[in-house]
XYZ file of C-alpha atoms in Angstrom:
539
model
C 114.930 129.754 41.889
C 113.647 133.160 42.283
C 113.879 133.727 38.328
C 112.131 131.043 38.237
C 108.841 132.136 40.368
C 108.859 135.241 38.634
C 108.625 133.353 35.093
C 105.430 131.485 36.480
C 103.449 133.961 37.996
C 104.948 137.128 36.314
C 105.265 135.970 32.471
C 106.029 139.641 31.641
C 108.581 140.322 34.241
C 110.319 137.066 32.882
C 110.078 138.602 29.269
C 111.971 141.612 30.651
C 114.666 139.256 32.610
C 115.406 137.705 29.038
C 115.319 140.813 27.345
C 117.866 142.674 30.090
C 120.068 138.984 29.482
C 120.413 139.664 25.776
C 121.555 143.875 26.147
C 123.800 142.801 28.343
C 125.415 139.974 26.254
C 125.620 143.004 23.541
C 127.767 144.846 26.126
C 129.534 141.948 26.962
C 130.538 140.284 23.824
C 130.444 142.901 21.570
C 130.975 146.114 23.191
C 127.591 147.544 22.121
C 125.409 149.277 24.720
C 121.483 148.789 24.094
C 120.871 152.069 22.293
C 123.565 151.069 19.774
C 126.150 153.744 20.827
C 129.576 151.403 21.252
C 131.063 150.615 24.949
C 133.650 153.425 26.230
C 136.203 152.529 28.879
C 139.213 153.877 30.020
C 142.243 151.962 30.966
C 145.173 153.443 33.867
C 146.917 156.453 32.222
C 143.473 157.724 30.747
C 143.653 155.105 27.819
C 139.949 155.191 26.185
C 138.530 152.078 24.782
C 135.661 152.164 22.398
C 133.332 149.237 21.188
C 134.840 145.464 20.324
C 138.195 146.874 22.188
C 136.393 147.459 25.250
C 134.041 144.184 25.513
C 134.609 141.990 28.249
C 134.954 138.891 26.626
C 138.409 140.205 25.936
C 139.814 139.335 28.986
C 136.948 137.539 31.019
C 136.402 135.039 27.751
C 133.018 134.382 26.314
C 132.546 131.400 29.171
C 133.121 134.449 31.852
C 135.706 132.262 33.634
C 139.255 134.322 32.663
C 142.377 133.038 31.681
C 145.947 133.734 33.118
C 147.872 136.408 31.198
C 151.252 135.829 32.010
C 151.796 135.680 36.097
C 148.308 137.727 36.375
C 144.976 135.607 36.552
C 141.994 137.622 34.684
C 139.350 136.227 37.090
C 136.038 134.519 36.589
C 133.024 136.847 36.981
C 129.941 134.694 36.201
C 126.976 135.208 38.875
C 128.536 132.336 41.116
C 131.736 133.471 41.331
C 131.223 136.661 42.257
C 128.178 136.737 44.584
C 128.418 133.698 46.390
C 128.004 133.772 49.913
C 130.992 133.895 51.806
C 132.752 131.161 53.004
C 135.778 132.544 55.226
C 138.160 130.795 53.550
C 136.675 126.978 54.146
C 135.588 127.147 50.019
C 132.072 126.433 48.747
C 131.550 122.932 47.876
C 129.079 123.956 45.201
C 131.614 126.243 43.640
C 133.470 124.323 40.731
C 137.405 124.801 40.722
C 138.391 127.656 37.867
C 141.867 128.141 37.884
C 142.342 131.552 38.351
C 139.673 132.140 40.685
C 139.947 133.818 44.184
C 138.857 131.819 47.233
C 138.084 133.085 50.336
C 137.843 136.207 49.875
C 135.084 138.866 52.295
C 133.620 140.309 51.758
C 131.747 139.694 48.615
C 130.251 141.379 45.819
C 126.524 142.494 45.824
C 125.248 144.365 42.299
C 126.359 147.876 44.218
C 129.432 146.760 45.211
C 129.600 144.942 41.697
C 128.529 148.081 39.849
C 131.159 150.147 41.505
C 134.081 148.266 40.634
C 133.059 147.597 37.267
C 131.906 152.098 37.254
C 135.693 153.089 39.175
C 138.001 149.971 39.433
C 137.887 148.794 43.348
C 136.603 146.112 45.061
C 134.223 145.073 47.571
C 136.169 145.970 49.915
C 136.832 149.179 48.515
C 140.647 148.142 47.221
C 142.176 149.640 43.609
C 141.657 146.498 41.504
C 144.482 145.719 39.124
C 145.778 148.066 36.482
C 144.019 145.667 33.339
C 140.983 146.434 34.635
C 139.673 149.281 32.839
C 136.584 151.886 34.105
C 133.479 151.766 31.768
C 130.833 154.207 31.594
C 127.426 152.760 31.756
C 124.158 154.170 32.793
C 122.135 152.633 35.200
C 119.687 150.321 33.047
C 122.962 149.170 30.707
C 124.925 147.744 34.135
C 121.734 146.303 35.274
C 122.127 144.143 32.333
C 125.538 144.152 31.836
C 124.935 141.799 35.331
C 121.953 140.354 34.335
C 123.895 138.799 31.910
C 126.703 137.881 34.189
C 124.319 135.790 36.395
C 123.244 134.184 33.545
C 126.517 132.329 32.863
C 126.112 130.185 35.753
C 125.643 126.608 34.320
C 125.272 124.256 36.832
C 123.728 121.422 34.257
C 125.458 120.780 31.564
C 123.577 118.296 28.671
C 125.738 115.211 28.366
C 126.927 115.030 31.603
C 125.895 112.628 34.583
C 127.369 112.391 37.869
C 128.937 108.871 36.547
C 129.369 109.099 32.693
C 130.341 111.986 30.165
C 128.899 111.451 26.683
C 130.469 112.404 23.442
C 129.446 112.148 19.870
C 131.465 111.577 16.378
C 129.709 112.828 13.284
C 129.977 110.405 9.869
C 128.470 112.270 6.775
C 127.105 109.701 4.150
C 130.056 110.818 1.539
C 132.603 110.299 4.312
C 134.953 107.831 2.488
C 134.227 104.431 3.739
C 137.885 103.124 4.377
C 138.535 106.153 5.982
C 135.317 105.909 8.419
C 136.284 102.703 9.590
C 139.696 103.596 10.044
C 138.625 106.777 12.132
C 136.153 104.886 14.353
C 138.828 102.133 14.862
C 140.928 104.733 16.615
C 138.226 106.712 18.734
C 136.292 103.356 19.691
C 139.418 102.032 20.998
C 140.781 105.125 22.377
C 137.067 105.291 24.757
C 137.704 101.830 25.541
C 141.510 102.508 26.603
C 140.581 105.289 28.953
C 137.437 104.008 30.616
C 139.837 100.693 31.521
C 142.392 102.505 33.007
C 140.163 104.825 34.994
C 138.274 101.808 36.300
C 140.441 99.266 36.902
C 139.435 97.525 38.863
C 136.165 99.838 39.826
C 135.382 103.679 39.554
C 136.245 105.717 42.260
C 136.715 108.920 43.494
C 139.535 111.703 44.461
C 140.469 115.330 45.399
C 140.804 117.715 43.113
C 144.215 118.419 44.757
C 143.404 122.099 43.574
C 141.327 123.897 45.613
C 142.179 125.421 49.262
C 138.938 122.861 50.169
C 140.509 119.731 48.064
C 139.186 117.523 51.434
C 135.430 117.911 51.432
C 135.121 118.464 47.303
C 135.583 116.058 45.288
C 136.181 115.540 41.763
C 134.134 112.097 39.571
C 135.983 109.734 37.312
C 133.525 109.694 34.957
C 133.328 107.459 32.387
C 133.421 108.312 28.934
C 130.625 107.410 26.542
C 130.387 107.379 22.494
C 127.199 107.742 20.140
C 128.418 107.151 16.720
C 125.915 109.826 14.685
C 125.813 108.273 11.299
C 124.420 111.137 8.659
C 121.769 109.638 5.749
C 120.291 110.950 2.623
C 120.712 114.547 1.510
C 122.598 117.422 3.100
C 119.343 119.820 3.717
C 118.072 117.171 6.154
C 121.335 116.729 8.244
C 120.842 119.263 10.726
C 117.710 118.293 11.422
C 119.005 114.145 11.903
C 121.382 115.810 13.890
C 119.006 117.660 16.275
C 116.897 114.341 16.876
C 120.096 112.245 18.049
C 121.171 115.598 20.065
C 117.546 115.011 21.988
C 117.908 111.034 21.622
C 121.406 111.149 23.411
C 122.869 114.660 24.857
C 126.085 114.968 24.566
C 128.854 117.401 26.068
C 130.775 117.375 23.215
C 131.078 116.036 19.114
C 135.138 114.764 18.930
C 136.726 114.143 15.530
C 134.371 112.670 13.157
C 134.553 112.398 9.244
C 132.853 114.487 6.316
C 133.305 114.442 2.832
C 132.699 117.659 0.059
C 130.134 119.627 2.592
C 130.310 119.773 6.359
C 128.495 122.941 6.286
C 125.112 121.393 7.920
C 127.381 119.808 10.771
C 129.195 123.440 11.480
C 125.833 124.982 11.478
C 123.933 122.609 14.054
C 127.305 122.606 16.116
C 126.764 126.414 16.703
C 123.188 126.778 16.973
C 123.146 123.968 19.011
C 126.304 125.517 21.784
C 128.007 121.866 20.917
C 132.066 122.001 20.870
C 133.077 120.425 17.804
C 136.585 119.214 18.177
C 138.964 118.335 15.079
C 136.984 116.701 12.701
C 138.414 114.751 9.555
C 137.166 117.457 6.907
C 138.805 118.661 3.754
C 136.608 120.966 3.178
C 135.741 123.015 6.487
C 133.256 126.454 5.750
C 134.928 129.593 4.757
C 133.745 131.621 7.395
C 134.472 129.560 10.322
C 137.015 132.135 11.900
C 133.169 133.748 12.574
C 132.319 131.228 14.607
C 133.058 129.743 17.968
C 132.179 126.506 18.998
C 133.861 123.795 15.798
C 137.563 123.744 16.059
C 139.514 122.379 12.715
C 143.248 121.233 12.333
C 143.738 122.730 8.970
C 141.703 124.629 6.277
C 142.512 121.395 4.167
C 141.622 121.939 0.440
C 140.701 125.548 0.705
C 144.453 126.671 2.225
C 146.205 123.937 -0.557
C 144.358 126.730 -2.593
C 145.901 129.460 -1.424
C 149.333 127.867 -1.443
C 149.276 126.948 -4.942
C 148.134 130.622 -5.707
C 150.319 132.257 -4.189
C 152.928 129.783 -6.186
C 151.430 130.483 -9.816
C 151.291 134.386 -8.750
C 155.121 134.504 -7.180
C 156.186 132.613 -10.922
C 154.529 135.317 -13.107
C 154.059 131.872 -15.181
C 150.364 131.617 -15.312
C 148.777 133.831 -18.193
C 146.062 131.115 -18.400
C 145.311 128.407 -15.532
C 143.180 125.150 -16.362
C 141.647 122.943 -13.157
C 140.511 119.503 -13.703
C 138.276 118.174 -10.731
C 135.407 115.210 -10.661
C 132.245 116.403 -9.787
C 130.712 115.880 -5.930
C 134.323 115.859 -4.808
C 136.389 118.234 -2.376
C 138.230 119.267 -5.795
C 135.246 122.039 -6.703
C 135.143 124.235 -3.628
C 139.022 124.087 -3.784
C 138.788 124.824 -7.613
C 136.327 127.851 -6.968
C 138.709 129.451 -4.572
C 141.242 128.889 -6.393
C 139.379 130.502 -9.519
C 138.608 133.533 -7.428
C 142.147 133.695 -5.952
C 143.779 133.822 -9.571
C 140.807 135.955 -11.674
C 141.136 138.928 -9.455
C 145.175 139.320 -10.559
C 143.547 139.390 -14.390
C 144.430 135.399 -14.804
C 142.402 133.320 -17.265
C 140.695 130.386 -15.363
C 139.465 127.465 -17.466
C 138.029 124.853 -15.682
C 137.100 120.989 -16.867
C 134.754 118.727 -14.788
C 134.772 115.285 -14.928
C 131.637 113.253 -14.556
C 130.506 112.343 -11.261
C 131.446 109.032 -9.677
C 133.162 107.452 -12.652
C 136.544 106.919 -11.435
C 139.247 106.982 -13.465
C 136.859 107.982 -16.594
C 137.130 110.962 -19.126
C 140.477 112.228 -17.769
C 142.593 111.825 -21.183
C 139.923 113.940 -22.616
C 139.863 117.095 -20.115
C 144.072 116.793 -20.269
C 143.656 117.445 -23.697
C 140.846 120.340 -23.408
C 143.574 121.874 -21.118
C 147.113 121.223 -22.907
C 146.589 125.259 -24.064
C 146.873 126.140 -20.864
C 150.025 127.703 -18.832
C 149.821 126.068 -15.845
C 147.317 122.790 -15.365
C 146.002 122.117 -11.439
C 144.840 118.560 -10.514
C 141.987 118.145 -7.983
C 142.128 114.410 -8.219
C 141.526 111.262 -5.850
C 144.001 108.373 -6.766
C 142.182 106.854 -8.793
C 142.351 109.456 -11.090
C 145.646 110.259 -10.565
C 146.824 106.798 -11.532
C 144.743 107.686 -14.848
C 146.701 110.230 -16.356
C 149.115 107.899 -18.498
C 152.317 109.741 -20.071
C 152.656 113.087 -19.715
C 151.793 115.483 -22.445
C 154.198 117.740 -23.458
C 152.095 120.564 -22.163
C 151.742 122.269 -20.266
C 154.835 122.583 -18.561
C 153.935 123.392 -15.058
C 151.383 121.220 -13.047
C 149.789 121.866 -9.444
C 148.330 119.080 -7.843
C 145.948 118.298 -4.285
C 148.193 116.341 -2.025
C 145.451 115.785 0.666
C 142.861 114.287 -2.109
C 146.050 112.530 -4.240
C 147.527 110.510 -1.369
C 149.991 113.081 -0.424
C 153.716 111.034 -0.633
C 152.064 108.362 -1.693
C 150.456 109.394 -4.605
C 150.425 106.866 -7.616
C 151.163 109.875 -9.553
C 152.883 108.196 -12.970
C 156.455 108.809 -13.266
C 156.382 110.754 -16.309
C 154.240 113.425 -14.613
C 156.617 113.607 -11.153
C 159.327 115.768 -12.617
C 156.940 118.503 -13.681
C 154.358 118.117 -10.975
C 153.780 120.131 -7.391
C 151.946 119.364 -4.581
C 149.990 121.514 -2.154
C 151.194 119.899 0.871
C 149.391 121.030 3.948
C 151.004 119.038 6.958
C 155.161 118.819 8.187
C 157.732 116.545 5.711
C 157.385 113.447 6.300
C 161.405 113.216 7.881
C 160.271 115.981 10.224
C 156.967 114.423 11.757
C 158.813 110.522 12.208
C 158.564 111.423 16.552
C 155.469 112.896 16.816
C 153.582 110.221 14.016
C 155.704 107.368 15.808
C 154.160 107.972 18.707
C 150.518 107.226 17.372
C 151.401 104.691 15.076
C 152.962 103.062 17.772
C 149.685 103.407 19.779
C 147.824 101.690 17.169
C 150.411 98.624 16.500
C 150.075 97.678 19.985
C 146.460 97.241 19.945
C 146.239 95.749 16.423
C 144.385 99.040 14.838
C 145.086 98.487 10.816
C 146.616 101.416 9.599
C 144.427 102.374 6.406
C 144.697 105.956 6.295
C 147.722 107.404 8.394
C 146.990 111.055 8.190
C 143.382 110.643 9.421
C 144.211 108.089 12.206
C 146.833 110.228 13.362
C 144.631 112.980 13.760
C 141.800 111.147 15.391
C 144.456 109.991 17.756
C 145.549 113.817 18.300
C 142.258 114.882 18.855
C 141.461 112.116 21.238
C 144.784 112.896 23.615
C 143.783 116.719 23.469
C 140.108 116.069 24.802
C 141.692 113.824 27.233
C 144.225 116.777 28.690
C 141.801 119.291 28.511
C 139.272 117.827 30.385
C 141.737 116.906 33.102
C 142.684 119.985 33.286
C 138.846 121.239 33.618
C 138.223 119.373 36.955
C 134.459 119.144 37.774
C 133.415 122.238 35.365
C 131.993 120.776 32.582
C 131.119 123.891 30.271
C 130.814 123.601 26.380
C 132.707 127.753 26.060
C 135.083 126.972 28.912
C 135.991 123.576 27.074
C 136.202 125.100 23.880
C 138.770 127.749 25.628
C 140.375 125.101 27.411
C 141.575 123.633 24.275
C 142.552 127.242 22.948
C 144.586 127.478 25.708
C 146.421 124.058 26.146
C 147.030 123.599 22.390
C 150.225 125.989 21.768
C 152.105 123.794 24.607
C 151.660 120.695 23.446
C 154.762 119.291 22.285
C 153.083 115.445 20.050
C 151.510 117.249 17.346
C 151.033 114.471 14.622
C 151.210 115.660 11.206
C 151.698 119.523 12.285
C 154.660 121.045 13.100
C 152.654 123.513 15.086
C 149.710 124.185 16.452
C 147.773 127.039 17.914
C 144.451 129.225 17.982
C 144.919 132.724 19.367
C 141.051 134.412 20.500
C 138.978 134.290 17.074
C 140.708 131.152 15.529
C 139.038 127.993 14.334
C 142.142 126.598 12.336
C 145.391 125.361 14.400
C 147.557 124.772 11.531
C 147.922 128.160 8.830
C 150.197 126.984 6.684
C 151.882 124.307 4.758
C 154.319 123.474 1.841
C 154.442 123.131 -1.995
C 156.530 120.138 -2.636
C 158.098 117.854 -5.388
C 159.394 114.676 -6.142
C 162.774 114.019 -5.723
C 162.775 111.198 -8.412
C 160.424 109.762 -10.776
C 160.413 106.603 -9.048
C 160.399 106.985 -4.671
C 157.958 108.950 -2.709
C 160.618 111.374 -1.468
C 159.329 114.757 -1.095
C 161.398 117.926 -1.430
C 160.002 121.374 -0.204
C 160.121 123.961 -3.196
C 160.644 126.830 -0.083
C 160.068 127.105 3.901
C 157.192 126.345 5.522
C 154.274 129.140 3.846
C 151.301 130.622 5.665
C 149.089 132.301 2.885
């Protein structure tokens, strides 16, 4: 409120508020005080810390709200948490419930008191705070930002969220595949419908939070949850800006699963400028750089790590002296086939590459087999279609890679001459090893008469639906786009139904829960049985 007044009558003095918020989010996040110079701290035992090793989103987490290492809660230290009045021990009913937060605690911080235990390690009261905490040397002006900064963490309105409802979106870009869009929405529509039934039934009500020492005077909303299908039109360079006018149309908390085709680069982009979780979506072609990033979580690099696995095949045989791709043009096959290009050329490997034309399914593939029967080894970027194209094999070349998340993975119409020479990058657990944890969601979707048109999609709708459900359970009342985000960091590697993964995790700067995957063949040239060509590989 005071900030506030200041900004109306003082513009300038709000200029300088801002400016001291964004030094001391440098300190914070990046361990970079505002002349440039890195952070320096020192840990017990005279341990010094420099820079990106001493930033405090190490252990306080970019939301501010900490996470519990072990037995030992790193505590939150936004504004609220910190300098809140005190309460003797009866809890603030303002104050949402973080789970390692202290309650009742006097007395409380003030920016001295704050400064000092941030300057020599103790506490308000003058106590040796723990041993993780380390001792950082900043001037005057850089800790008057540092809590600046801290202060302005404290988001007590979050877009998206009503006392009654929480509203989520799901993305569709306009190459999504249609069978696979309806599919996806089949699962999230019903999965909304599921949980807002069982929550009210046979009205909405309200409970404790059953975790806070004041769980009798706060309570905790059943909200409902609501879903805005975004539907993507016309070319990729207007996306983002589609995006942004159903964003202001309908706020949302949070963007779960969803479906893109060759580029979901404008959707990453407006997720991140925009501070808009993006949770699992069906992509097979996720950006490079999302490791970068913070706020669009992904199951699997999809294409681009079947790219790396079949690289690091054709580099472990010594067999490829010259590699030729096949791929149809506007599909997932060309980013794949670029990386893959890039992978191979810097080991001195010839890279031919053949493009069929775009949209014709099925069309010109005897003539780009033949353009590459000189080659060594021949790698398939093909839909099924395609696939089901190839006719008898040629006698060359001998060794062929192929795309098992664009071919239909097992069940690939690959031709049965082709299945005793061909691999497949095979991102995702056997099929006999994933029967429990697929079971479980196919079940799911027998019972409520969901067609099954694309397993591996539906499944991992499904999987992202259950992990927004948990998380946000596990959340209470604090609805914060970073602290969800880190929510689902944190619950993911103890989850036991993991669909098609046989593990999942994302350790601080990840964005992709599965690494790794398989190559594959076919035991016969008849069945789908698969048979992994070594253990499970993370490039």
């Amino acid at each position: 409120m005071i900030l506030l007044i200041v900004a109306l009558v003082y513009p300038m003095g709000y200029a300088r508020a801002d400016s001291m918020t964004s030094a001391g989010e440098a300190i914070y996040r990046r361990g970079t005080l505002e002349s440039g110079v890195p952070l320096v701290a020192y840990r017990e035992g005279g341990i010094r810390m420099e820079g990106a090793d001493a930033a405090c989103v190490n252990c306080h987490r970019r939301s501010g709200f900490g996470v519990r290492e072990g037995s030992i809660p790193i505590p939150p230290i936004t504004g609220m948490y910190l300098l809140r009045r005190g309460d003797h021990g009866t809890g603030d009913q303002s104050l949402p419930y973080v789970e390692t937060m202290h309650v009742g605690h006097d007395p409380l911080y003030t920016d001295a008191t704050l400064a000092r235990a941030i300057r020599e390690g103790v506490d308000a009261a003058g106590k040796p705070l723990s041993y993780l905490m380390p001792q950082f040397e900043l001037n005057d002006a850089d800790m008057a930002a540092l809590i600046s900064y801290l202060k302005s963490l404290d988001q007590r309105k979050t877009p998206g969220v009503t006392d009654t409802v929480l509203h989520f979106a799901t993305i569709i870009t306009p190459d999504a595949d249609p069978v696979k869009r309806r599919g996806m929405l089949d699962v999230i529509e019903r999965y909304f419908a599921d949980r807002n039934a069982v929550q009210f039934a046979p009205s909405p009500r309200l409970r404790t939070s059953n975790k806070t020492a004041w769980a009798n005077t706060m309570f905790m909303v059943n909200r409902r949850w609501q879903l805005h299908v975004w539907e993507l039109t016309g070319p990729a360079n207007t996306w983002e800006e589609q995006l942004k006018q159903d964003l202001a149309r309908e706020p949302v908390l949070a963007v779960v699963s969803g479906l893109g085709g060759k580029n979901w680069e404008p959707v990453h982009a407006f997720c991140e400028h925009e501070v808009l979780p993006c949770l699992f979506p069906n992509v097979e072609v996720p950006p490079i750089n999302a490791d970068r990033d913070f706020y669009s979580l992904y199951f699997s690099r999809g294409v681009l790590l079947e790219a790396q696995l079949i690289a690091n095949r054709i580099l472990e045989s010594g067999r490829g002296k010259v590699v030729s791709q096949i791929y149809r043009a506007g599909e997932s096959g060309e980013p794949a086939a670029e990386a893959l290009g890039a992978a191979l050329k810097s080991h001195g490997i010839a890279v031919h590459t053949h493009v069929l034309a775009l949209g014709a399914s099925g069309r010109g593939v005897a003539k780009a087999l033949r353009k590459a029967s000189s080659a060594n080894v021949l790698v398939l970027w093909l839909r099924p279609p395609d696939v089901a194209a190839l006719g008898r094999a040629p006698a060359s070349p001998g060794v062929v890679f192929m795309s098992g998340l664009m071919g239909g993975l097992e069940y690939s119409p690959l031709p049965p001459s082709w299945r005793s020479r061909t691999h497949l990058a095979y991102p995702f657990d056997l099929p006999e090893k994933r029967i429990v944890p697929v079971d479980y969601a196919l079940g799911w979707f027998a019972i409520r008469h969901i067609p099954v048109v694309d397993e591996q999609v539906q499944a991992d709708t499904f999987l992202a639906c259950g992990l927004l459900a948990e998380t946000l359970s596990d959340m209470a009342d604090n609805f914060v786009p970073d602290y969800l985000v880190e929510r689902v960091q944190d619950m993911l590697a103890h989850r036991i139904i993991t669909g098609y993964y046989p593990h999942l995790s994302l350790a601080p700067g990840q964005r992709f829960a599965s690494k790794g995957g398989y190559v594959v063949h076919f035991a016969d040239s008849r069945d789908g049985r698969l048979i992994a060509d070594s253990n499970w590989l993370v490039p």
